[in-house]
PDB file of C-alpha atoms and ligand atoms in Angstrom:
ATOM      1  CA  MET A  15      95.180 117.162  93.653  1.00  0.00           C
ATOM      2  CA  GLU A  16      95.163 116.347  89.957  1.00  0.00           C
ATOM      3  CA  LEU A  17      97.241 113.747  88.201  1.00  0.00           C
ATOM      4  CA  ASN A  18      98.475 114.060  84.638  1.00  0.00           C
ATOM      5  CA  GLU A  19      96.828 111.460  82.423  1.00  0.00           C
ATOM      6  CA  ARG A  20      99.758 111.620  80.041  1.00  0.00           C
ATOM      7  CA  ALA A  21     102.260 110.631  82.719  1.00  0.00           C
ATOM      8  CA  ASP A  22     103.476 107.053  82.435  1.00  0.00           C
ATOM      9  CA  ILE A  23     103.576 104.639  85.313  1.00  0.00           C
ATOM     10  CA  ASP A  24     106.841 102.800  85.762  1.00  0.00           C
ATOM     11  CA  THR A  25     105.123  99.417  85.721  1.00  0.00           C
ATOM     12  CA  SER A  26     108.440  97.623  86.297  1.00  0.00           C
ATOM     13  CA  GLN A  27     108.102  98.824  89.905  1.00  0.00           C
ATOM     14  CA  ILE A  28     104.636  97.403  90.575  1.00  0.00           C
ATOM     15  CA  GLU A  29     103.914  93.737  91.158  1.00  0.00           C
ATOM     16  CA  ASP A  30     100.341  92.585  91.110  1.00  0.00           C
ATOM     17  CA  GLY A  31     100.027  89.572  93.377  1.00  0.00           C
ATOM     18  CA  ARG A  32      96.273  89.620  93.638  1.00  0.00           C
ATOM     19  CA  GLY A  33      95.596  86.306  92.012  1.00  0.00           C
ATOM     20  CA  SER A  34      94.104  86.294  88.553  1.00  0.00           C
ATOM     21  CA  GLY A  35      93.102  89.921  88.758  1.00  0.00           C
ATOM     22  CA  GLY A  36      89.590  91.243  88.877  1.00  0.00           C
ATOM     23  CA  GLY A  37      86.966  90.048  91.294  1.00  0.00           C
ATOM     24  CA  GLY A  38      86.997  92.495  94.126  1.00  0.00           C
ATOM     25  CA  GLY A  39      90.141  91.761  96.020  1.00  0.00           C
ATOM     26  CA  ILE A  40      89.324  90.147  99.321  1.00  0.00           C
ATOM     27  CA  GLY A  41      90.012  86.466  99.621  1.00  0.00           C
ATOM     28  CA  GLY A  42      91.961  86.190  96.384  1.00  0.00           C
ATOM     29  CA  LEU A  43      94.943  83.876  96.370  1.00  0.00           C
ATOM     30  CA  PRO A  44      98.076  85.964  96.232  1.00  0.00           C
ATOM     31  CA  ILE A  45     101.011  84.726  94.271  1.00  0.00           C
ATOM     32  CA  GLY A  46     103.650  84.457  96.941  1.00  0.00           C
ATOM     33  CA  GLY A  47     106.943  86.168  96.417  1.00  0.00           C
ATOM     34  CA  GLY A  48     108.886  83.050  97.318  1.00  0.00           C
ATOM     35  CA  GLY A  49     108.877  84.109 100.935  1.00  0.00           C
ATOM     36  CA  ILE A  50     109.277  81.887 103.944  1.00  0.00           C
ATOM     37  CA  ALA A  51     105.854  80.756 104.964  1.00  0.00           C
ATOM     38  CA  GLY A  52     104.845  80.027 108.504  1.00  0.00           C
ATOM     39  CA  VAL A  53     106.797  82.726 110.256  1.00  0.00           C
ATOM     40  CA  VAL A  54     104.838  84.863 112.657  1.00  0.00           C
ATOM     41  CA  VAL A  55     105.068  87.933 110.589  1.00  0.00           C
ATOM     42  CA  THR A  56     103.443  90.514 112.796  1.00  0.00           C
ATOM     43  CA  LEU A  57     106.296  90.055 115.255  1.00  0.00           C
ATOM     44  CA  ILE A  58     108.994  90.300 112.644  1.00  0.00           C
ATOM     45  CA  ILE A  59     107.456  93.294 110.992  1.00  0.00           C
ATOM     46  CA  ALA A  60     106.952  94.973 114.331  1.00  0.00           C
ATOM     47  CA  VAL A  61     110.627  94.415 115.117  1.00  0.00           C
ATOM     48  CA  VAL A  62     111.844  95.871 111.863  1.00  0.00           C
ATOM     49  CA  GLY A  63     109.466  98.732 112.375  1.00  0.00           C
ATOM     50  CA  GLY A  64     108.366  98.601 108.800  1.00  0.00           C
ATOM     51  CA  TYR A  65     104.650  98.321 109.110  1.00  0.00           C
ATOM     52  CA  PHE A  66     102.272 101.167 109.089  1.00  0.00           C
ATOM     53  CA  GLY A  67     101.141 100.702 112.616  1.00  0.00           C
ATOM     54  CA  ILE A  68      97.554  99.797 112.265  1.00  0.00           C
ATOM     55  CA  ASN A  69      96.078  96.534 113.222  1.00  0.00           C
ATOM     56  CA  THR A  70      92.604  96.479 111.859  1.00  0.00           C
ATOM     57  CA  LEU A  71      91.136  93.219 110.775  1.00  0.00           C
ATOM     58  CA  GLY A  72      89.104  92.990 107.672  1.00  0.00           C
ATOM     59  CA  GLY A  73      89.445  95.423 104.837  1.00  0.00           C
ATOM     60  CA  GLY A  74      85.940  96.720 104.540  1.00  0.00           C
ATOM     61  CA  GLY A  75      84.007  96.214 101.353  1.00  0.00           C
ATOM     62  CA  GLY A  76      85.811  95.265  98.207  1.00  0.00           C
ATOM     63  CA  GLU A  77      84.915  98.299  96.165  1.00  0.00           C
ATOM     64  CA  SER A  78      87.129  99.567  93.379  1.00  0.00           C
ATOM     65  CA  THR A  79      90.126  97.308  93.841  1.00  0.00           C
ATOM     66  CA  GLY A  80      91.109  94.343  91.767  1.00  0.00           C
ATOM     67  CA  GLN A  81      91.489  96.192  88.486  1.00  0.00           C
ATOM     68  CA  PRO A  82      94.389  94.832  86.484  1.00  0.00           C
ATOM     69  CA  LEU A  83      97.279  97.188  85.927  1.00  0.00           C
ATOM     70  CA  THR A  84      97.046  96.625  82.177  1.00  0.00           C
ATOM     71  CA  GLN A  85      94.273  99.233  82.182  1.00  0.00           C
ATOM     72  CA  CYS A  86      96.821 101.837  83.139  1.00  0.00           C
ATOM     73  CA  SER A  87      98.162 102.222  79.618  1.00  0.00           C
ATOM     74  CA  ASP A  88      94.860 103.802  78.587  1.00  0.00           C
ATOM     75  CA  ASP A  89      95.203 107.530  79.203  1.00  0.00           C
ATOM     76  CA  ALA A  90      91.482 108.164  79.265  1.00  0.00           C
ATOM     77  CA  GLN A  91      90.823 105.543  81.913  1.00  0.00           C
ATOM     78  CA  LYS A  92      94.021 105.709  83.849  1.00  0.00           C
ATOM     79  CA  LEU A  93      93.048 108.350  86.355  1.00  0.00           C
ATOM     80  CA  GLN A  94      89.766 106.630  87.223  1.00  0.00           C
ATOM     81  CA  VAL A  95      91.450 103.453  88.383  1.00  0.00           C
ATOM     82  CA  LEU A  96      92.785 103.233  91.934  1.00  0.00           C
ATOM     83  CA  GLU A  97      95.634 100.916  90.912  1.00  0.00           C
ATOM     84  CA  CYS A  98      96.811 103.309  88.210  1.00  0.00           C
ATOM     85  CA  ARG A  99      96.699 106.306  90.497  1.00  0.00           C
ATOM     86  CA  ASN A 100      98.754 104.414  93.047  1.00  0.00           C
ATOM     87  CA  GLY A 101     101.150 103.383  90.300  1.00  0.00           C
ATOM     88  CA  LEU A 102     101.653 107.064  89.518  1.00  0.00           C
ATOM     89  CA  TYR A 103     102.288 107.824  93.195  1.00  0.00           C
ATOM     90  CA  VAL A 104     104.967 105.132  93.318  1.00  0.00           C
ATOM     91  CA  THR A 105     106.547 106.507  90.144  1.00  0.00           C
ATOM     92  CA  SER A 106     106.573 110.001  91.621  1.00  0.00           C
ATOM     93  CA  ILE A 107     108.013 108.899  94.972  1.00  0.00           C
ATOM     94  CA  GLN A 108     110.791 106.852  93.422  1.00  0.00           C
ATOM     95  CA  ASN A 109     111.674 109.473  90.819  1.00  0.00           C
ATOM     96  CA  TYR A 110     111.976 111.927  93.687  1.00  0.00           C
ATOM     97  CA  TRP A 111     114.405 109.663  95.532  1.00  0.00           C
ATOM     98  CA  GLN A 112     116.390 108.826  92.394  1.00  0.00           C
ATOM     99  CA  LYS A 113     117.235 112.505  92.190  1.00  0.00           C
ATOM    100  CA  GLN A 114     117.243 113.526  95.853  1.00  0.00           C
ATOM    101  CA  PHE A 115     118.997 110.554  97.439  1.00  0.00           C
ATOM    102  CA  PRO A 116     122.428 111.211  95.855  1.00  0.00           C
ATOM    103  CA  GLU A 117     122.105 114.934  96.594  1.00  0.00           C
ATOM    104  CA  SER A 118     121.247 114.383 100.234  1.00  0.00           C
ATOM    105  CA  PHE A 119     123.211 111.278 101.084  1.00  0.00           C
ATOM    106  CA  GLY A 120     125.925 111.008  98.430  1.00  0.00           C
ATOM    107  CA  GLU A 121     124.878 107.522  97.390  1.00  0.00           C
ATOM    108  CA  GLN A 122     122.758 106.021  94.646  1.00  0.00           C
ATOM    109  CA  TYR A 123     119.155 105.203  95.350  1.00  0.00           C
ATOM    110  CA  LYS A 124     118.109 101.587  94.796  1.00  0.00           C
ATOM    111  CA  PRO A 125     114.539 101.222  93.532  1.00  0.00           C
ATOM    112  CA  ALA A 126     112.086  99.125  95.526  1.00  0.00           C
ATOM    113  CA  LYS A 127     108.981  97.520  94.101  1.00  0.00           C
ATOM    114  CA  THR A 128     105.481  97.850  95.415  1.00  0.00           C
ATOM    115  CA  HIS A 129     103.673  94.543  95.674  1.00  0.00           C
ATOM    116  CA  LEU A 130      99.885  94.655  95.607  1.00  0.00           C
ATOM    117  CA  PHE A 131      98.234  91.855  97.507  1.00  0.00           C
ATOM    118  CA  SER A 132      94.788  90.885  98.533  1.00  0.00           C
ATOM    119  CA  GLY A 133      93.990  89.389 101.912  1.00  0.00           C
ATOM    120  CA  ASN A 134      97.333  87.809 102.698  1.00  0.00           C
ATOM    121  CA  VAL A 135     100.796  87.503 101.277  1.00  0.00           C
ATOM    122  CA  ASN A 136     104.072  85.648 101.669  1.00  0.00           C
ATOM    123  CA  THR A 137     107.124  87.857 101.932  1.00  0.00           C
ATOM    124  CA  ALA A 138     110.789  87.365 102.750  1.00  0.00           C
ATOM    125  CA  CYS A 139     109.810  88.733 106.184  1.00  0.00           C
ATOM    126  CA  GLY A 140     107.185  86.007 106.590  1.00  0.00           C
ATOM    127  CA  ALA A 141     103.481  85.740 105.894  1.00  0.00           C
ATOM    128  CA  ALA A 142     101.233  88.730 106.536  1.00  0.00           C
ATOM    129  CA  ASP A 143      97.567  89.584 106.254  1.00  0.00           C
ATOM    130  CA  SER A 144      95.934  92.892 105.437  1.00  0.00           C
ATOM    131  CA  GLY A 145      95.207  93.497 109.111  1.00  0.00           C
ATOM    132  CA  VAL A 146      98.740  94.758 109.687  1.00  0.00           C
ATOM    133  CA  GLY A 147      98.284  97.529 107.146  1.00  0.00           C
ATOM    134  CA  PRO A 148     100.799  98.440 104.452  1.00  0.00           C
ATOM    135  CA  PHE A 149     104.393  97.598 105.330  1.00  0.00           C
ATOM    136  CA  TYR A 150     107.930  97.511 104.026  1.00  0.00           C
ATOM    137  CA  CYS A 151     109.955  94.303 104.142  1.00  0.00           C
ATOM    138  CA  PRO A 152     113.709  95.024 104.282  1.00  0.00           C
ATOM    139  CA  ALA A 153     114.569  91.401 103.490  1.00  0.00           C
ATOM    140  CA  ASP A 154     113.156  91.629  99.953  1.00  0.00           C
ATOM    141  CA  ASP A 155     113.114  95.436  99.587  1.00  0.00           C
ATOM    142  CA  LYS A 156     109.429  95.651  98.775  1.00  0.00           C
ATOM    143  CA  VAL A 157     106.505  97.754  99.879  1.00  0.00           C
ATOM    144  CA  TYR A 158     103.410  95.605 100.443  1.00  0.00           C
ATOM    145  CA  ILE A 159      99.920  97.012 100.293  1.00  0.00           C
ATOM    146  CA  ASP A 160      96.396  95.690 100.098  1.00  0.00           C
ATOM    147  CA  LEU A 161      94.602  98.619  98.504  1.00  0.00           C
ATOM    148  CA  THR A 162      91.464  97.942 100.531  1.00  0.00           C
ATOM    149  CA  PHE A 163      93.472  99.521 103.368  1.00  0.00           C
ATOM    150  CA  TYR A 164      92.457 102.908 101.998  1.00  0.00           C
ATOM    151  CA  GLN A 165      88.872 102.120 102.848  1.00  0.00           C
ATOM    152  CA  VAL A 166      89.933 101.367 106.409  1.00  0.00           C
ATOM    153  CA  LEU A 167      91.803 104.655 106.455  1.00  0.00           C
ATOM    154  CA  SER A 168      88.818 106.516 105.105  1.00  0.00           C
ATOM    155  CA  LYS A 169      85.965 104.844 106.939  1.00  0.00           C
ATOM    156  CA  GLN A 170      87.458 103.622 110.207  1.00  0.00           C
ATOM    157  CA  LEU A 171      90.438 105.836 110.834  1.00  0.00           C
ATOM    158  CA  GLY A 172      88.985 109.163 109.765  1.00  0.00           C
ATOM    159  CA  ALA A 173      91.426 110.003 106.973  1.00  0.00           C
ATOM    160  CA  PRO A 174      89.297 110.193 103.814  1.00  0.00           C
ATOM    161  CA  GLY A 175      91.411 112.691 101.907  1.00  0.00           C
ATOM    162  CA  GLU A 176      92.940 111.354  98.750  1.00  0.00           C
ATOM    163  CA  PHE A 177      96.384 112.602  99.610  1.00  0.00           C
ATOM    164  CA  ALA A 178      96.301 110.023 102.414  1.00  0.00           C
ATOM    165  CA  GLN A 179      97.191 107.455  99.746  1.00  0.00           C
ATOM    166  CA  PRO A 180     100.471 108.888  98.484  1.00  0.00           C
ATOM    167  CA  TYR A 181     101.326 109.796 102.076  1.00  0.00           C
ATOM    168  CA  VAL A 182     101.003 106.142 103.071  1.00  0.00           C
ATOM    169  CA  LEU A 183     103.178 105.021 100.146  1.00  0.00           C
ATOM    170  CA  ALA A 184     105.741 107.763 100.730  1.00  0.00           C
ATOM    171  CA  HIS A 185     105.956 106.713 104.393  1.00  0.00           C
ATOM    172  CA  GLU A 186     106.671 103.111 103.378  1.00  0.00           C
ATOM    173  CA  TYR A 187     109.273 104.255 100.859  1.00  0.00           C
ATOM    174  CA  GLY A 188     110.749 106.253 103.730  1.00  0.00           C
ATOM    175  CA  HIS A 189     111.426 102.885 105.378  1.00  0.00           C
ATOM    176  CA  HIS A 190     113.120 101.744 102.203  1.00  0.00           C
ATOM    177  CA  VAL A 191     115.361 104.810 102.310  1.00  0.00           C
ATOM    178  CA  GLN A 192     116.220 103.896 105.899  1.00  0.00           C
ATOM    179  CA  ASP A 193     117.032 100.393 104.768  1.00  0.00           C
ATOM    180  CA  VAL A 194     119.331 101.577 101.967  1.00  0.00           C
ATOM    181  CA  LEU A 195     121.087 103.963 104.347  1.00  0.00           C
ATOM    182  CA  GLY A 196     121.482 101.317 107.046  1.00  0.00           C
ATOM    183  CA  THR A 197     119.494 103.408 109.547  1.00  0.00           C
ATOM    184  CA  GLU A 198     117.068 100.611 110.168  1.00  0.00           C
ATOM    185  CA  GLU A 199     119.801  98.039 110.789  1.00  0.00           C
ATOM    186  CA  GLU A 200     121.612 100.312 113.230  1.00  0.00           C
ATOM    187  CA  MET A 201     118.382 100.861 115.060  1.00  0.00           C
ATOM    188  CA  ARG A 202     117.783  97.140 115.328  1.00  0.00           C
ATOM    189  CA  ARG A 203     121.218  96.652 116.856  1.00  0.00           C
ATOM    190  CA  ARG A 204     120.512  99.338 119.460  1.00  0.00           C
ATOM    191  CA  GLN A 205     117.209  97.660 120.239  1.00  0.00           C
ATOM    192  CA  GLU A 206     118.970  94.359 120.795  1.00  0.00           C
ATOM    193  CA  ARG A 207     121.559  95.947 123.073  1.00  0.00           C
ATOM    194  CA  ASP A 208     118.923  97.801 125.051  1.00  0.00           C
ATOM    195  CA  PRO A 209     115.502  96.176 124.809  1.00  0.00           C
ATOM    196  CA  ASP A 210     114.011  98.845 127.084  1.00  0.00           C
ATOM    197  CA  SER A 211     114.641 101.392 124.362  1.00  0.00           C
ATOM    198  CA  ALA A 212     112.998  99.298 121.656  1.00  0.00           C
ATOM    199  CA  ASN A 213     109.737 101.234 121.456  1.00  0.00           C
ATOM    200  CA  GLN A 214     111.407 104.620 121.638  1.00  0.00           C
ATOM    201  CA  GLU A 215     113.771 103.604 118.827  1.00  0.00           C
ATOM    202  CA  SER A 216     110.817 102.416 116.780  1.00  0.00           C
ATOM    203  CA  VAL A 217     109.053 105.761 117.296  1.00  0.00           C
ATOM    204  CA  LYS A 218     112.127 107.585 115.947  1.00  0.00           C
ATOM    205  CA  LEU A 219     112.247 105.338 112.910  1.00  0.00           C
ATOM    206  CA  GLU A 220     108.566 105.909 112.186  1.00  0.00           C
ATOM    207  CA  LEU A 221     108.755 109.659 112.636  1.00  0.00           C
ATOM    208  CA  GLN A 222     111.714 109.767 110.294  1.00  0.00           C
ATOM    209  CA  ALA A 223     109.676 107.879 107.677  1.00  0.00           C
ATOM    210  CA  ASP A 224     106.927 110.516 108.113  1.00  0.00           C
ATOM    211  CA  CYS A 225     109.519 113.240 107.634  1.00  0.00           C
ATOM    212  CA  TYR A 226     110.805 111.586 104.458  1.00  0.00           C
ATOM    213  CA  ALA A 227     107.193 111.438 103.237  1.00  0.00           C
ATOM    214  CA  GLY A 228     106.977 115.176 103.886  1.00  0.00           C
ATOM    215  CA  ALA A 229     110.217 115.776 101.984  1.00  0.00           C
ATOM    216  CA  TRP A 230     108.732 113.968  99.000  1.00  0.00           C
ATOM    217  CA  ALA A 231     105.513 116.033  99.339  1.00  0.00           C
ATOM    218  CA  HIS A 232     107.607 119.211  99.178  1.00  0.00           C
ATOM    219  CA  SER A 233     108.873 118.269  95.719  1.00  0.00           C
ATOM    220  CA  ALA A 234     106.049 116.041  94.478  1.00  0.00           C
ATOM    221  CA  ALA A 235     104.605 118.706  92.173  1.00  0.00           C
ATOM    222  CA  SER A 236     107.830 118.770  90.177  1.00  0.00           C
ATOM    223  CA  THR A 237     108.300 115.008  89.832  1.00  0.00           C
ATOM    224  CA  THR A 238     108.131 113.621  86.310  1.00  0.00           C
ATOM    225  CA  ASP A 239     107.889 110.310  84.506  1.00  0.00           C
ATOM    226  CA  LYS A 240     110.655 108.912  82.300  1.00  0.00           C
ATOM    227  CA  ASP A 241     109.674 111.183  79.392  1.00  0.00           C
ATOM    228  CA  GLY A 242     109.743 114.276  81.562  1.00  0.00           C
ATOM    229  CA  ASP A 243     105.954 114.588  81.826  1.00  0.00           C
ATOM    230  CA  LYS A 244     104.836 115.951  85.162  1.00  0.00           C
ATOM    231  CA  ILE A 245     103.016 113.421  87.328  1.00  0.00           C
ATOM    232  CA  PHE A 246     100.885 115.948  89.208  1.00  0.00           C
ATOM    233  CA  THR A 247      99.193 118.765  87.340  1.00  0.00           C
ATOM    234  CA  SER A 248      98.001 120.276  90.585  1.00  0.00           C
ATOM    235  CA  LEU A 249      98.991 119.782  94.194  1.00  0.00           C
ATOM    236  CA  THR A 250      97.798 122.358  96.670  1.00  0.00           C
ATOM    237  CA  ASP A 251      98.451 123.132 100.302  1.00  0.00           C
ATOM    238  CA  ALA A 252      94.978 121.764 100.992  1.00  0.00           C
ATOM    239  CA  ASP A 253      96.133 118.399  99.624  1.00  0.00           C
ATOM    240  CA  ILE A 254      99.195 118.472 101.824  1.00  0.00           C
ATOM    241  CA  GLN A 255      96.947 119.264 104.780  1.00  0.00           C
ATOM    242  CA  GLU A 256      95.190 115.954 104.064  1.00  0.00           C
ATOM    243  CA  GLY A 257      98.534 114.252 104.467  1.00  0.00           C
ATOM    244  CA  ILE A 258      99.077 116.034 107.763  1.00  0.00           C
ATOM    245  CA  GLN A 259      95.558 115.131 108.818  1.00  0.00           C
ATOM    246  CA  THR A 260      96.249 111.490 108.018  1.00  0.00           C
ATOM    247  CA  ALA A 261      99.405 111.589 110.104  1.00  0.00           C
ATOM    248  CA  GLY A 262      97.277 112.944 112.930  1.00  0.00           C
ATOM    249  CA  GLN A 263      94.658 110.224 112.616  1.00  0.00           C
ATOM    250  CA  ILE A 264      97.123 107.377 112.903  1.00  0.00           C
ATOM    251  CA  GLY A 265      99.232 108.522 115.829  1.00  0.00           C
ATOM    252  CA  ASP A 266      99.625 105.847 118.481  1.00  0.00           C
ATOM    253  CA  ASP A 267      97.592 107.902 120.954  1.00  0.00           C
ATOM    254  CA  ALA A 268      94.755 108.341 118.465  1.00  0.00           C
ATOM    255  CA  LEU A 269      94.759 104.633 117.586  1.00  0.00           C
ATOM    256  CA  GLN A 270      94.895 103.475 121.187  1.00  0.00           C
ATOM    257  CA  GLY A 271      92.147 105.912 122.109  1.00  0.00           C
ATOM    258  CA  ARG A 272      90.008 104.663 119.256  1.00  0.00           C
ATOM    259  CA  GLY A 273      90.620 101.118 120.395  1.00  0.00           C
ATOM    260  CA  GLY A 274      88.747 102.084 123.539  1.00  0.00           C
ATOM    261  CA  GLY A 275      91.635 101.339 125.865  1.00  0.00           C
ATOM    262  CA  GLU A 276      93.756 103.624 127.955  1.00  0.00           C
ATOM    263  CA  VAL A 277      96.415 105.583 126.140  1.00  0.00           C
ATOM    264  CA  ASN A 278      99.752 104.224 127.287  1.00  0.00           C
ATOM    265  CA  PRO A 279     102.792 106.132 125.957  1.00  0.00           C
ATOM    266  CA  GLU A 280     105.166 103.302 126.888  1.00  0.00           C
ATOM    267  CA  GLN A 281     103.540 101.146 124.261  1.00  0.00           C
ATOM    268  CA  PHE A 282     103.891 103.716 121.512  1.00  0.00           C
ATOM    269  CA  THR A 283     105.837 102.450 118.541  1.00  0.00           C
ATOM    270  CA  HIS A 284     104.976 105.063 115.894  1.00  0.00           C
ATOM    271  CA  GLY A 285     104.686 108.350 117.771  1.00  0.00           C
ATOM    272  CA  THR A 286     101.772 110.513 118.830  1.00  0.00           C
ATOM    273  CA  SER A 287      99.535 112.338 116.377  1.00  0.00           C
ATOM    274  CA  GLU A 288     101.298 115.569 117.234  1.00  0.00           C
ATOM    275  CA  GLN A 289     104.736 114.057 116.677  1.00  0.00           C
ATOM    276  CA  ARG A 290     103.748 112.486 113.386  1.00  0.00           C
ATOM    277  CA  GLN A 291     102.311 115.755 112.094  1.00  0.00           C
ATOM    278  CA  LYS A 292     105.305 117.681 113.322  1.00  0.00           C
ATOM    279  CA  TRP A 293     107.820 115.466 111.531  1.00  0.00           C
ATOM    280  CA  PHE A 294     105.832 115.305 108.311  1.00  0.00           C
ATOM    281  CA  ARG A 295     105.926 119.124 108.425  1.00  0.00           C
ATOM    282  CA  VAL A 296     109.680 119.201 109.019  1.00  0.00           C
ATOM    283  CA  GLY A 297     110.161 117.298 105.785  1.00  0.00           C
ATOM    284  CA  TRP A 298     107.514 119.209 103.872  1.00  0.00           C
ATOM    285  CA  GLU A 299     108.647 122.693 104.895  1.00  0.00           C
ATOM    286  CA  SER A 300     112.371 122.080 104.472  1.00  0.00           C
ATOM    287  CA  GLY A 301     112.241 119.744 101.477  1.00  0.00           C
ATOM    288  CA  ASP A 302     115.503 118.462 102.888  1.00  0.00           C
ATOM    289  CA  PRO A 303     115.714 114.810 103.961  1.00  0.00           C
ATOM    290  CA  THR A 304     118.850 115.516 105.973  1.00  0.00           C
ATOM    291  CA  GLN A 305     116.632 117.545 108.341  1.00  0.00           C
ATOM    292  CA  CYS A 306     114.821 114.321 109.224  1.00  0.00           C
ATOM    293  CA  ASP A 307     117.296 113.267 111.891  1.00  0.00           C
ATOM    294  CA  THR A 308     114.909 112.003 114.515  1.00  0.00           C
ATOM    295  CA  PHE A 309     117.759 109.961 116.032  1.00  0.00           C
ATOM    296  CA  LYS A 310     119.760 113.037 116.977  1.00  0.00           C
ATOM    297  CA  ALA A 311     119.916 113.415 120.759  1.00  0.00           C
ATOM    298  CA  GLY A 312     116.921 115.383 121.976  1.00  0.00           C
ATOM    299  CA  ALA A 313     115.177 115.519 118.588  1.00  0.00           C
ATOM    300  CA  VAL A 314     112.331 113.347 119.861  1.00  0.00           C
ATOM    301  CA  SER A 315     111.557 113.516 123.543  1.00  0.00           C
TER     302      SER A 315
HETATM  303 ZN1   ZN B   5     106.171 102.907 109.317  1.00  0.00          ZN
END
């Protein structure tokens, strides 16, 4: 995977809430987004199904995060800086949906910002800490990520490939797509009507977000910035395999097994490794988000 140093990041879509910037990330005071403090956010986020499904405390060492986004205007440096690379991923993912969303769903896409935080953050969905992993908050239409999560992914969860990063972001933007389409709200209503189905509904929502991530991956190599410069100069099947590998490493069964406990399918909220890989592939192979109908009867058993 190679990024194009001449591609511009759409910085209007990235918020840096990591305090004064610089200084290694962990423990910095985030600038809250005007969210409602004091709400037990893990519950709310679990209910909306927007979090990434990993509850690991502590973010590992603070290496390579905390660089201010202002560095990203320097072409020579841009590709060396984690923040800038992630900014390019967000630009690619949203440019994909700007074009694909109307084609697939007959509506306009509404952009959603990515908010970088460090340690903890206030959102319209409540307060959260890095332990919940990256998540999407439908109440303020933002993707939240503490970039130290990638170290957790690499060192603790066995997904070191770089394509794991855009996969994670594309999954969260998949939740945004579900929010814009009303899929997520419909699912919440079904969960309220039938609480026994809540986890199964959540699994379908998560697998659909994986499938949307795959659909983006299918077209990622042709995404461009606002000037028409390609964002990726190279994206190979081997890179995509890293995305599929990541999906496999964060299946509910894999995570529960790693937690040392028994694997209990009734508690699954994100799908098994096999399911997550399968649905990422459905999106990737078809390149067609309308194929991602995990809610269709019998699509997910
Ligand atoms: Zn998710």
